[in-house]
XYZ file of C-alpha atoms in Angstrom:
628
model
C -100.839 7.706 -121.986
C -104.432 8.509 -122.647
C -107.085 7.595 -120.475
C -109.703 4.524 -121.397
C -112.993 6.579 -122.634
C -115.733 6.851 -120.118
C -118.363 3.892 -120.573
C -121.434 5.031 -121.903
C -124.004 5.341 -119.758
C -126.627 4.135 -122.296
C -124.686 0.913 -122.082
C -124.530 0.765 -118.197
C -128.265 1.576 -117.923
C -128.890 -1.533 -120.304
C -126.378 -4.176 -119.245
C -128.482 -3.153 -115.262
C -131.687 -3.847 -116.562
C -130.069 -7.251 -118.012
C -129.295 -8.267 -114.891
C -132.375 -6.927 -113.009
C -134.149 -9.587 -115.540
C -131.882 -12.384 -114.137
C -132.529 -11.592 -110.908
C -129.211 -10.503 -109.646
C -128.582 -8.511 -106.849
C -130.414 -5.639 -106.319
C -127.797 -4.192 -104.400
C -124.857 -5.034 -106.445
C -126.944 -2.726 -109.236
C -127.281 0.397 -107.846
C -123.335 1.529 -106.939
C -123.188 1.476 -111.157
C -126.362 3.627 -111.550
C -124.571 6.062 -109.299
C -121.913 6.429 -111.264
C -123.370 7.918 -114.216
C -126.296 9.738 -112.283
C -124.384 13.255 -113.280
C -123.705 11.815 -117.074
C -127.575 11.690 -117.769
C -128.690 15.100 -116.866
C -130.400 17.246 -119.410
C -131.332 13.725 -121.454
C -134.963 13.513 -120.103
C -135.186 9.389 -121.777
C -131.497 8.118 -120.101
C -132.532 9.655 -116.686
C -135.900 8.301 -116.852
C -134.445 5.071 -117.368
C -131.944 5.357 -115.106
C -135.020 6.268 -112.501
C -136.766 3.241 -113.883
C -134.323 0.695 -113.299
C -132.992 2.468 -109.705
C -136.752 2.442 -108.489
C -136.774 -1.848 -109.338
C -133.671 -2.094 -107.307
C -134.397 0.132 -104.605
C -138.524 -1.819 -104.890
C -137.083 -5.070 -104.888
C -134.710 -3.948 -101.498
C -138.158 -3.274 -99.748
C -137.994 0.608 -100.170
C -141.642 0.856 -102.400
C -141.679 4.651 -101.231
C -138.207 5.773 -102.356
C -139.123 3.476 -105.487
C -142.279 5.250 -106.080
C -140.406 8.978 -105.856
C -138.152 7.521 -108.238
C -141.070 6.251 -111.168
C -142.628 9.743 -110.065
C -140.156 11.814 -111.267
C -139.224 9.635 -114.438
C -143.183 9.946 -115.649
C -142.829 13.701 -115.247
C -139.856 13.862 -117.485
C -141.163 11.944 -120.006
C -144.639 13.831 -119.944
C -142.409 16.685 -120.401
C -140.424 15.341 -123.496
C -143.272 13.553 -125.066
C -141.790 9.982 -125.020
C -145.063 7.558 -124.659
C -143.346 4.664 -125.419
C -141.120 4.828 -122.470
C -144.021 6.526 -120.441
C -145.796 3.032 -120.769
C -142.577 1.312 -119.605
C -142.776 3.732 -116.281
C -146.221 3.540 -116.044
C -145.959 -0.397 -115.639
C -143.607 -0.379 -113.215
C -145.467 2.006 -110.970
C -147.786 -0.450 -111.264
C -145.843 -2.877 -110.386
C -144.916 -1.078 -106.938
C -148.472 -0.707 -106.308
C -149.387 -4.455 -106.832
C -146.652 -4.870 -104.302
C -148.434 -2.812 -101.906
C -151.486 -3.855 -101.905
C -152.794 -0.593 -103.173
C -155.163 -1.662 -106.183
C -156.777 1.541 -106.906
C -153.174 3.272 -108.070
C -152.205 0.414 -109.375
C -155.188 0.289 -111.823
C -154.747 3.807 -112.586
C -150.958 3.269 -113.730
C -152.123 -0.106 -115.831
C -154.937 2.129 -117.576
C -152.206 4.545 -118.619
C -150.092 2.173 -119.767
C -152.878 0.316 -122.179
C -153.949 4.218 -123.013
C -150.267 4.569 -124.003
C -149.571 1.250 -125.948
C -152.367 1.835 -127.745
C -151.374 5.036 -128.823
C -148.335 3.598 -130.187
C -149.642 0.475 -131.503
C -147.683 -1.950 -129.173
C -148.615 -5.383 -128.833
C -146.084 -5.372 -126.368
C -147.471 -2.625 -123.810
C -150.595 -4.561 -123.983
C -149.390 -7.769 -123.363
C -147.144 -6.021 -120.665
C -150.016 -4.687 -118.894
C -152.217 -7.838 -118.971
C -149.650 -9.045 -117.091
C -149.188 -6.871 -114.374
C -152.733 -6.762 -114.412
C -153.312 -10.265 -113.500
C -150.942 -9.997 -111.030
C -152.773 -7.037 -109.233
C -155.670 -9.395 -109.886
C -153.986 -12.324 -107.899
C -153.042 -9.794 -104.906
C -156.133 -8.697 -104.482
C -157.355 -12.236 -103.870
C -159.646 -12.314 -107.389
C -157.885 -15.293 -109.054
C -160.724 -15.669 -111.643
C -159.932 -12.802 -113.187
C -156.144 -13.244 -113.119
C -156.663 -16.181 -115.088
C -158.374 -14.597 -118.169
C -156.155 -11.549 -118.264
C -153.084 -13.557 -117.818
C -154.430 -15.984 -120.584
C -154.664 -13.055 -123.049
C -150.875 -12.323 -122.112
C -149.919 -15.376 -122.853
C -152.241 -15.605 -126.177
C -150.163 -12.195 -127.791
C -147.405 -15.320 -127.372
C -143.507 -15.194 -127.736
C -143.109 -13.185 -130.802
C -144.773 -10.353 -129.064
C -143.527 -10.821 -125.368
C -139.864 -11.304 -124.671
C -139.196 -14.183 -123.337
C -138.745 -13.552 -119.916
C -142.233 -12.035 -119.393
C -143.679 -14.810 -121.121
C -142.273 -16.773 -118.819
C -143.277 -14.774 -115.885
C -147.186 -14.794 -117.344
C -147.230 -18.252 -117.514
C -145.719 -18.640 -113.850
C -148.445 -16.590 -112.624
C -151.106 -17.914 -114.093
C -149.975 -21.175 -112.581
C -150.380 -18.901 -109.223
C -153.592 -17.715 -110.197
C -155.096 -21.249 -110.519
C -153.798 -22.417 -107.145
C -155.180 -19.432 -105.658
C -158.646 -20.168 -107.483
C -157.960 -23.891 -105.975
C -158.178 -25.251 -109.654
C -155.431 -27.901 -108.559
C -156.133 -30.293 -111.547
C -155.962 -27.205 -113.887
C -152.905 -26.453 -112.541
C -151.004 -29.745 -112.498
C -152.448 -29.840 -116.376
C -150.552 -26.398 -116.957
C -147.186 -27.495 -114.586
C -146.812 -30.777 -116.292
C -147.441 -29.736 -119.691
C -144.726 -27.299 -119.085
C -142.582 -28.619 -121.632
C -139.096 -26.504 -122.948
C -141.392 -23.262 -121.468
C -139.825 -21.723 -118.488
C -135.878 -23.117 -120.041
C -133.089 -20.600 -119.770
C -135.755 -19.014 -117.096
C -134.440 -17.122 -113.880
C -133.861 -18.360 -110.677
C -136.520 -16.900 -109.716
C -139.171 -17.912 -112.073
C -138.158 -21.814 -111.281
C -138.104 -21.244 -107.548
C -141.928 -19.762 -107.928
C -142.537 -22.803 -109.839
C -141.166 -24.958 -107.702
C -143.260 -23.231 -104.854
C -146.126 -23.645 -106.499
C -145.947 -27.171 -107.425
C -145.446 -27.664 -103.945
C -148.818 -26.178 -103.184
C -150.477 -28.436 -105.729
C -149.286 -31.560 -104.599
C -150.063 -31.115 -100.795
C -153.451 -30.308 -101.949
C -153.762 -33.344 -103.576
C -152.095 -34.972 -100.405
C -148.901 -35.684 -101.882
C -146.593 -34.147 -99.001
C -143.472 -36.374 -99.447
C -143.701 -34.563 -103.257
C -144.907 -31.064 -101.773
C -141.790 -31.437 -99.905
C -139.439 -32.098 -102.345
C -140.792 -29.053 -104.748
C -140.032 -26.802 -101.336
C -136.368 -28.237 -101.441
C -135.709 -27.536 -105.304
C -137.159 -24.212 -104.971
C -134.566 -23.664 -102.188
C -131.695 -24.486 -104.103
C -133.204 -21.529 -106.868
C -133.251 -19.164 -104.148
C -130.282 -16.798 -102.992
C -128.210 -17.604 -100.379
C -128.536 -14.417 -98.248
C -131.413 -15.954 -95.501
C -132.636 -11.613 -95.540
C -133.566 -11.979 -99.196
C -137.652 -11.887 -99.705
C -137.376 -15.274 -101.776
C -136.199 -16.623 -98.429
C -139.472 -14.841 -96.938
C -141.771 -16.769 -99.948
C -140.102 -19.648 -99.107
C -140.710 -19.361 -95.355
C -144.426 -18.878 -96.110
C -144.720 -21.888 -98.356
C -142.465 -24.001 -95.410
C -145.139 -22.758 -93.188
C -148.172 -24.038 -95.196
C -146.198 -27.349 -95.236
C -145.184 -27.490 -92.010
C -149.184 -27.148 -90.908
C -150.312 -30.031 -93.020
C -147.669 -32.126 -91.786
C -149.458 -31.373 -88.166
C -146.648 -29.045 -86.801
C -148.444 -25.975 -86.031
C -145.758 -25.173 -83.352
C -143.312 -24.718 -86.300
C -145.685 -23.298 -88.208
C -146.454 -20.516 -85.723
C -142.635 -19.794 -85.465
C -141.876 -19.333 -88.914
C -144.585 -17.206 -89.301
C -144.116 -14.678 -87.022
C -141.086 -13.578 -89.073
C -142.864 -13.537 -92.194
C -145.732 -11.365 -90.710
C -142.824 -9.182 -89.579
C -141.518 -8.773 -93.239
C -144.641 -8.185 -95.237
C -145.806 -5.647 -92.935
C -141.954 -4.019 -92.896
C -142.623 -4.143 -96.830
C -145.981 -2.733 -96.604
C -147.396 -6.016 -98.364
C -150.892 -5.593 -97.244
C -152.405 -8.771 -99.105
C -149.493 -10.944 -98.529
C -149.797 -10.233 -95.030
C -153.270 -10.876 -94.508
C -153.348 -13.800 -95.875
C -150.441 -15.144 -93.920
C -152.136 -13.827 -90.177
C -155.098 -15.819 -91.421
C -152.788 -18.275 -91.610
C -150.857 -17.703 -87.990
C -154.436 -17.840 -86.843
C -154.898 -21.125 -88.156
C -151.434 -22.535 -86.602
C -152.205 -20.670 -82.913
C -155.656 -22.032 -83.010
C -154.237 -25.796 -83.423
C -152.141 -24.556 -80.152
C -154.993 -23.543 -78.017
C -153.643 -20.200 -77.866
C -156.944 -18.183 -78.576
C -156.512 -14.838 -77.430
C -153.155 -14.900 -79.719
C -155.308 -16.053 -82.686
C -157.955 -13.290 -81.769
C -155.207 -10.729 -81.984
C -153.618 -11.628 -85.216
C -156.898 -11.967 -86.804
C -157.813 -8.141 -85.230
C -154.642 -6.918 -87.176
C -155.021 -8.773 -90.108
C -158.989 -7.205 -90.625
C -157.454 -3.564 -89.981
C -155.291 -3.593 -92.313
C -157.699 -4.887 -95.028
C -160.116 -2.583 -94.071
C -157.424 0.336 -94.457
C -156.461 -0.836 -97.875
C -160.129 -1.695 -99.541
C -159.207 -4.994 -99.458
C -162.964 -6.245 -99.212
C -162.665 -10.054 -100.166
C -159.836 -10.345 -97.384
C -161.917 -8.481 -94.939
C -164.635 -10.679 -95.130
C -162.915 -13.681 -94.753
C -161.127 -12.398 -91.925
C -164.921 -11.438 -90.298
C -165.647 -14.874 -91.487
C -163.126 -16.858 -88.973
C -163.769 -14.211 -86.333
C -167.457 -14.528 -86.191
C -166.771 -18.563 -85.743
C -164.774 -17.955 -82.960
C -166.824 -15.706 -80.976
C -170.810 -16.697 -81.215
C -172.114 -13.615 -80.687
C -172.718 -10.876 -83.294
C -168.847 -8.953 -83.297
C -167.318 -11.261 -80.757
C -163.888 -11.734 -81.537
C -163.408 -8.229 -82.700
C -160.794 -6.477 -80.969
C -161.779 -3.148 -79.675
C -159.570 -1.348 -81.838
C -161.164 -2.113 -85.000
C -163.100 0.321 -87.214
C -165.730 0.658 -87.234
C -166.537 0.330 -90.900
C -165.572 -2.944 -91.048
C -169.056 -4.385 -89.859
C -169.679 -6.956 -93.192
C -171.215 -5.135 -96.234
C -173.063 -7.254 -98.561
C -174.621 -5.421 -100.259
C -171.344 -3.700 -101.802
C -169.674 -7.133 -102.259
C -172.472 -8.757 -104.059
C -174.465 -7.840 -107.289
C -177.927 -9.592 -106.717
C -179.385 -11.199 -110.338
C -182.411 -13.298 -109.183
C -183.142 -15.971 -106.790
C -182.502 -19.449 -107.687
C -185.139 -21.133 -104.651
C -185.713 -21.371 -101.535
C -185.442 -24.585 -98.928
C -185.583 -25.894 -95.495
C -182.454 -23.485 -94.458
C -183.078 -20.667 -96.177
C -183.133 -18.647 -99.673
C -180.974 -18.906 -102.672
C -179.571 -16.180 -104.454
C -177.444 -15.943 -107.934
C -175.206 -13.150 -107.735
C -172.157 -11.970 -109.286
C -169.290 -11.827 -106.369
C -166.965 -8.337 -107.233
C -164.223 -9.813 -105.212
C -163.921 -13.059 -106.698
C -164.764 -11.751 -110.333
C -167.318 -14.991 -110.579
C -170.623 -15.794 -110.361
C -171.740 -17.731 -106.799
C -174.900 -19.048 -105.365
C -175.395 -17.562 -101.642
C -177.361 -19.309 -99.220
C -178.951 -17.898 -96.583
C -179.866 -19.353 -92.874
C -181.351 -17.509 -90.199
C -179.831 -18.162 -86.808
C -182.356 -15.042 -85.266
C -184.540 -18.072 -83.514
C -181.618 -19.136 -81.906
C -181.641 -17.387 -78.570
C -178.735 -18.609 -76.922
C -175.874 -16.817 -78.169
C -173.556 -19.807 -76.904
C -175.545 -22.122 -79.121
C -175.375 -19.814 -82.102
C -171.794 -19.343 -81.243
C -171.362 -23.133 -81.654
C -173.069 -23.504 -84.912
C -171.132 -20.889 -86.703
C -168.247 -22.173 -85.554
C -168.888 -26.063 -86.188
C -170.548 -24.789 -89.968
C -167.106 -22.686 -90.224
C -164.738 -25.723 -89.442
C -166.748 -27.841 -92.380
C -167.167 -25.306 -94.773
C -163.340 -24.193 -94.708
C -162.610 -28.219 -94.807
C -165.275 -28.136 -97.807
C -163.432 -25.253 -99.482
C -160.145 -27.618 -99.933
C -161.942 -29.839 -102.133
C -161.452 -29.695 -106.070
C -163.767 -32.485 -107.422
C -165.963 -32.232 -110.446
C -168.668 -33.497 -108.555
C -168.522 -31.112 -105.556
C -169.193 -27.698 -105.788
C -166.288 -24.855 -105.161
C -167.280 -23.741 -101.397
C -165.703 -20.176 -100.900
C -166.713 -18.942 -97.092
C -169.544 -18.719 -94.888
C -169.807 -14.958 -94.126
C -172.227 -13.807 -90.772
C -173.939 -10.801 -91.116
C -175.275 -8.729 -88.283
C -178.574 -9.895 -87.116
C -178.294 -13.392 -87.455
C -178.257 -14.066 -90.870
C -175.445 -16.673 -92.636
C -174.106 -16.332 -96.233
C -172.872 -19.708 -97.294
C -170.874 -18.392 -100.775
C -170.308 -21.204 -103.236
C -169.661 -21.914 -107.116
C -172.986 -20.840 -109.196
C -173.347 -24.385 -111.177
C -175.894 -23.882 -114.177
C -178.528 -27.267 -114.425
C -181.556 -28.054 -112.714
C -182.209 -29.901 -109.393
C -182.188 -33.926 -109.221
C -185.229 -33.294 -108.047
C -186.593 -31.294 -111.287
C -184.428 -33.864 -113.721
C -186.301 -36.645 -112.538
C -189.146 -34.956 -113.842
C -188.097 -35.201 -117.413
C -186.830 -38.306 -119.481
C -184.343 -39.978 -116.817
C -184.481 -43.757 -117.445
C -182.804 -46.930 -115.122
C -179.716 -46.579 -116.794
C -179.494 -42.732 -116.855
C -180.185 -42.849 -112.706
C -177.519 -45.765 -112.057
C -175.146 -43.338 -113.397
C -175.927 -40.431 -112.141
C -176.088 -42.283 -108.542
C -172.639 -43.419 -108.952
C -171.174 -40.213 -109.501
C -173.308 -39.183 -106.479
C -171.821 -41.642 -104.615
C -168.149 -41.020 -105.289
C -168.481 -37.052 -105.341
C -169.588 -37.973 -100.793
C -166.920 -40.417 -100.880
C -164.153 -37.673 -101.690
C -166.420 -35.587 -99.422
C -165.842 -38.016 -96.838
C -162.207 -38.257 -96.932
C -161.753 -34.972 -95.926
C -163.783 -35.628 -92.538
C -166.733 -33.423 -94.089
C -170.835 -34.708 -93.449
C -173.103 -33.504 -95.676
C -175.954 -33.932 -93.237
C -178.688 -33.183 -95.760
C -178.110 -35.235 -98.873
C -181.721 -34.739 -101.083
C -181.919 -34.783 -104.501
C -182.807 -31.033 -103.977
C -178.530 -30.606 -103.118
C -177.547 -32.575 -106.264
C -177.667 -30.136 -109.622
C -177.357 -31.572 -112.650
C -175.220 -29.518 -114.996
C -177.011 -29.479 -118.815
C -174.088 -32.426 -120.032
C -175.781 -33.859 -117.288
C -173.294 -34.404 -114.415
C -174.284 -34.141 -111.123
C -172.773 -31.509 -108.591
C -173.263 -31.735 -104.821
C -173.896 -28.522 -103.239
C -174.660 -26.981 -99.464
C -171.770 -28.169 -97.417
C -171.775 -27.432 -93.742
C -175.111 -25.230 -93.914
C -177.175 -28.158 -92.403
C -175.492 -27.076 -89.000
C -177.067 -24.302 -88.652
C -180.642 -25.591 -88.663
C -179.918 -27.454 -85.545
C -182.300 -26.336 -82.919
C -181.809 -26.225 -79.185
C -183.022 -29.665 -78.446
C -180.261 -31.608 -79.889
C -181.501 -32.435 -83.618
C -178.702 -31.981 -86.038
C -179.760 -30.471 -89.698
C -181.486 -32.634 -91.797
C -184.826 -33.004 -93.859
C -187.277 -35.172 -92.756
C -187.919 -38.440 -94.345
C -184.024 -38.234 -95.644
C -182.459 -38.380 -92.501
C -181.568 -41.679 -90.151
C -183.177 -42.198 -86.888
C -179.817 -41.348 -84.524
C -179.794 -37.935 -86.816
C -183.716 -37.500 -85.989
C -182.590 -37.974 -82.349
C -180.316 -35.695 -82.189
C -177.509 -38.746 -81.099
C -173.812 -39.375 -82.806
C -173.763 -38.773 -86.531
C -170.907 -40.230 -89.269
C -169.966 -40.746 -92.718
C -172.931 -43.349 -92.453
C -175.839 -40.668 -91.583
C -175.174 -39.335 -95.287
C -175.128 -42.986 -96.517
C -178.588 -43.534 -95.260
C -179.797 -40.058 -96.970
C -178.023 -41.504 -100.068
C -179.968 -44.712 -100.137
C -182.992 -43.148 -99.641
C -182.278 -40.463 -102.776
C -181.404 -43.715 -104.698
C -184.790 -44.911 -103.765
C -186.584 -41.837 -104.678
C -184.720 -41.630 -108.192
C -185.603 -44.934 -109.050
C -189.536 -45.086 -108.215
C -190.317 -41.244 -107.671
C -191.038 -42.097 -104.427
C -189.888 -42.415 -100.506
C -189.802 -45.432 -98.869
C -192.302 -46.525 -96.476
C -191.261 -46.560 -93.043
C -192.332 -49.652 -92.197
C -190.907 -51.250 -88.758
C -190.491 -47.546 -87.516
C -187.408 -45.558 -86.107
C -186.316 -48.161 -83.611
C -182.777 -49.361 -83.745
C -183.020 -52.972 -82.534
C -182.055 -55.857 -85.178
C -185.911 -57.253 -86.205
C -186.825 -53.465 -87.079
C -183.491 -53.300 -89.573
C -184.149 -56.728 -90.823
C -187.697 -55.997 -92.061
C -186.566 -52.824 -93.131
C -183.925 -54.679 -95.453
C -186.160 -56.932 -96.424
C -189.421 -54.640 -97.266
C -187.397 -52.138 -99.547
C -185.163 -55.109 -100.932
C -188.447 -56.867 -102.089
C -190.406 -53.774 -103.012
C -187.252 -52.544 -105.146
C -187.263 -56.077 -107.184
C -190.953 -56.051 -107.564
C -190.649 -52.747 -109.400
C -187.939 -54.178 -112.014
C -184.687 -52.584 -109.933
C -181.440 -54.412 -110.478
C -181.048 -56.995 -108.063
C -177.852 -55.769 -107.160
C -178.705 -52.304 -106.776
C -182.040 -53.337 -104.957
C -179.537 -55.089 -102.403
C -177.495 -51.822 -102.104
C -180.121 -49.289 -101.189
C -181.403 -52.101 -98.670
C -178.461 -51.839 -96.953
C -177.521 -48.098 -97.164
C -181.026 -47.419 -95.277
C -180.551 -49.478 -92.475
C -182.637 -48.339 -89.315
C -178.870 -48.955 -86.852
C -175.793 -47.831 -88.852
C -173.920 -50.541 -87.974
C -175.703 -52.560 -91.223
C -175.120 -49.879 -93.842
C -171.784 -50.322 -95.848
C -168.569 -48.688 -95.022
C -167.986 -46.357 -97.316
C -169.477 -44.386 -100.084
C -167.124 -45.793 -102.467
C -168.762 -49.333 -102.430
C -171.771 -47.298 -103.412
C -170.725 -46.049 -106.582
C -168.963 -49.416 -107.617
C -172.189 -50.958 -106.923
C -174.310 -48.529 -108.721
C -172.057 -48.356 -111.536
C -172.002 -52.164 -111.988
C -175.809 -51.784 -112.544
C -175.401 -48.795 -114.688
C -173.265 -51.476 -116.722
C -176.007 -54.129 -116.628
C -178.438 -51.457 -117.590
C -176.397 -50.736 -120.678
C -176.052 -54.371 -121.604
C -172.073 -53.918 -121.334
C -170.084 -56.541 -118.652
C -169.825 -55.824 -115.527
């Protein structure tokens, strides 16, 4: 009887990285590629393969150094044999170990290689390959901005090019990348317009979907939604509860669990996760999720817990160059101690004191104001251009005080940084250097002032409008529990189609001097501000009324029955500006509005921003001649 012929190992080596594409168990894979490990010796391109697909397997099982060997000794064969095109296939997957590492600098190397190759050949394919893997190194090392445009090239080579899988793959992370720029409505436009794109995908691919969608509807407050993504994504995911999609999935269940208010949970879960990533040597995944298990341990009063996981979450981005992630980590440190390097644990190096100067390419400076300078620069972490701010805390001499100030401008700005509004500007971290100093980093949004548009042709209409969207950019700034506290048409830029942006969140705090008085810029701010007393949504409606009043006459009000509180000084108050607005021609109805929104006692100005930009859009309307 003669024996069945041996399979051909070609064909094994194939039909594993088939299922390697479908996502199928690493560890069913690699008992096959033993099997023919003695069949592909002395054929340099079947045992670099064989390498290949062994070190995916073996990556994917959490050994990334036994993976690496594995891609090492592959490239050498094929140097040796003078095979680029499957050099450029080795060359991305060492890359792709890298990017799983954290390590950015060999994973760069191995992408440049790879393009150097593909060109050489003449491969769309390589390139588009590369892009890929590019923008994912690009989204691990926390510069979404620049995942986004290489990922967007990927996708541009399109299908014919790219099989479909890594299509696929590009477009699911470039949904990533846009949640990790916080570009929610970009990314619901890309998830919902979806279509047949990610059909006949792998488990995978959906369940990162899935997790992703999750993310953009709790940022958009949808957490009955969020929650249901987290359970589809579940039933994508493997059964075995030791697989890393079960990790992912913890981290996103973690994220959930904090917005719903559960930070007990939260902490729990997370602990594992930390435990994972670190096992795995995922150096960015892990930072971000001890930022993270700072955030839950905080909401449990356990400080000296938080202090800890933040000390081992800047080490280890200090040991792998990860800059951007350093200074964040600095950034929630320095708002927890007060004190220039309190919070630090001991064991941290010393290098990682904050570096500016390295992080930030300086262009020119855009002003200067009541809280400090402003400076354009181009951010080499983020891959963007930002506006820094810059506040001096060095005439604060009580370190508890400037303690308090960092932390209370941390809380806002980080609540600031959540919001995704046309009207707001991105906020991105408030960095403390040593001495004193306070970097407030935030989108760079091209147009002039409010202050320098109303210098140019800006007519009743023209203002109406431009105070509505004012008005409803605070009112989403509101509903996050954020206070401006120095609304001026000097924090409003106009962007050239002429939309106005709101800018400076939080860095009013830290003007507030030792006796009591809260931010602000005189003749904008309401007398319990000027006093130092309780401030609310309402002090920034009373800056907002008198902006409104400056826009429309090019001047401030008159004070008129003074700073007190009591009911005859508000009355005249009402009625001075109501009848000085009407003698000037000002809508009746918007005359009435500003009236109210600069009430002396804040118990007479409206309720909400909201009513403001109804009412101010109404006589935009009027202005316009169309009904109202």
């Amino acid at each position: 009887m003669t024996a069945p012929p041996a399979p051909d190992p070609k064909d094994i080596i194939e039909s594993c990285f088939t299922d390697l594409a479908a996502n199928q168990p690493a560890d069913m894979i690699l008992p096959r590629l033993r099997e023919i490990e003695t069949a592909v010796e002395g054929k340099p391109r079947l045992k670099a393969q064989l390498l290949r697909a062994r070190a995916i397997a073996t990556n994917r099982l959490g050994f990334g150094s036994e993976a690496l060997g594995d891609l090492h000794d592959a490239r050498r064969l094929l140097e040796e044999a003078d095979d680029p095109e499957e050099l450029a296939k080795v060359l991305l997957a060492i890359a792709t170990v890298f990017i799983w590492r954290g390590d950015g600098r060999e994973a760069s190397f191995a992408l440049l290689r790879a393009v150097a190759e593909g060109s050489f050949l003449g491969s769309p394919l390589t390139t588009g390959l590369a892009l890929i893997e590019a923008g994912r190194l690009q989204i691990e090392n926390g510069r979404p901005a620049d995942a986004q445009a290489l990922l967007g090239r990927a996708l541009a080579i399109g299908g014919d090019a790219l099989p479909k899988r890594e299509y696929q793959r590009a477009w699911v992370n470039l949904l990533q990348a846009l949640v990790a720029a916080g570009l929610i409505e970009k990314a619901r436009a890309l998830r919902d317009s979806a279509g047949r794109t990610l059909e006949g995908a792998s488990s995978r691919l959906l369940m990162l979907e899935r997790l992703e969608s999750a993310r953009i509807d709790r940022a958009a407050g949808e957490l009955a939604t969020a929650r249901a993504a987290i359970d589809a994504a579940i039933a994508y995911a493997p059964a075995d509860k030791e697989s890393f999609e079960a990790v992912e999935i913890a981290h996103v269940e973690a994220e959930q669990a904090l917005a719903e208010g559960d930070a007990e949970r939260a902490a729990g879960v997370l602990q594992n996760v930390i435990a994972r990533y670190a096992a795995d040597d995922l150096a960015t995944r892990e930072v971000q999720v001890r930022l993270l298990h700072a955030q839950a341990l905080e909401a449990l009063k356990q400080g000296d817990e938080a202090e800890r996981t933040l000390g081992a979450a800047l080490r280890r981005a200090v040991a792998r160059g990860l800059n951007g992630y350093a200074d964040q980590v600095r950034s929630r440190m320095s708002s927890r101690g007060g004190e220039e390097g309190a919070g630090l644990s001991r064991d941290v190096p010393a290098e990682a004191s904050v570096d500016t100067a390295a992080r930030f390419v300086r262009q020119r400076p855009l002003g200067a104001g009541g809280f400090g300078k402003v400076m354009r620069a181009y951010d080499l972490e983020l891959g963007i251009e930002v506006a820094i701010k810059r506040s001096s805390l060095k005439e604060i001499y009580d370190p508890g005080l400037r303690g308090r100030l960092l932390e209370a401008a941390r809380t806002e700005v980080e609540a600031a940084s959540r919001l995704n509004h046309p009207g707001i500007a991105r906020v991105y971290g408030l960095l403390a250097e040593p001495g004193g100093d306070s970097l407030l980093i935030q989108e760079f949004v091209e147009g002039k002032t409010l202050r320098d548009a109303m210098k140019g042709k800006f007519d009743r209409g023209r203002a109406y409008d431009v105070l509505s969207r004012v008005s409803f950019s605070l009112a989403a700034v509101h509903a996050t529990g954020v206070i401006h506290r120095d609304l001026k048409p000097d924090n409003v830029i106009v962007r050239p189609s002429g939309a106005p942006v709101l800018v400076d969140f939080g860095i009013a705090l830290l003007s507030k001097s030792g006796d009591g008085a809260a931010g602000g810029t005189p003749g904008y701010m309401p007398p319990e501000q000027a006093r130092g007393g309780t401030i609310d949504v309402r002090t920034d409606l009373y800056a907002l009324g008198i902006m409104a009043y400056e826009v429309l006459t090019g001047e401030l009000p008159q004070e008129g029955g003074g700073f007190g509180p009591d009911i005859i000084a508000s009355l005249f108050r009402r009625r001075t500006i109501f009848r000085d607005l009407l003698d000037l021609g000002i809508d009746s109805g918007a005359a009435t509005l500003i009236s109210q929104l600069t009430a002396l006692h804040p118990r007479y100005r409206p309720a909400g921003a909201a009513i403001a930009g109804t009412a101010f859009a109404d006589a935009a309307n009027r202005a316009s001649g169309r009904a109202v």
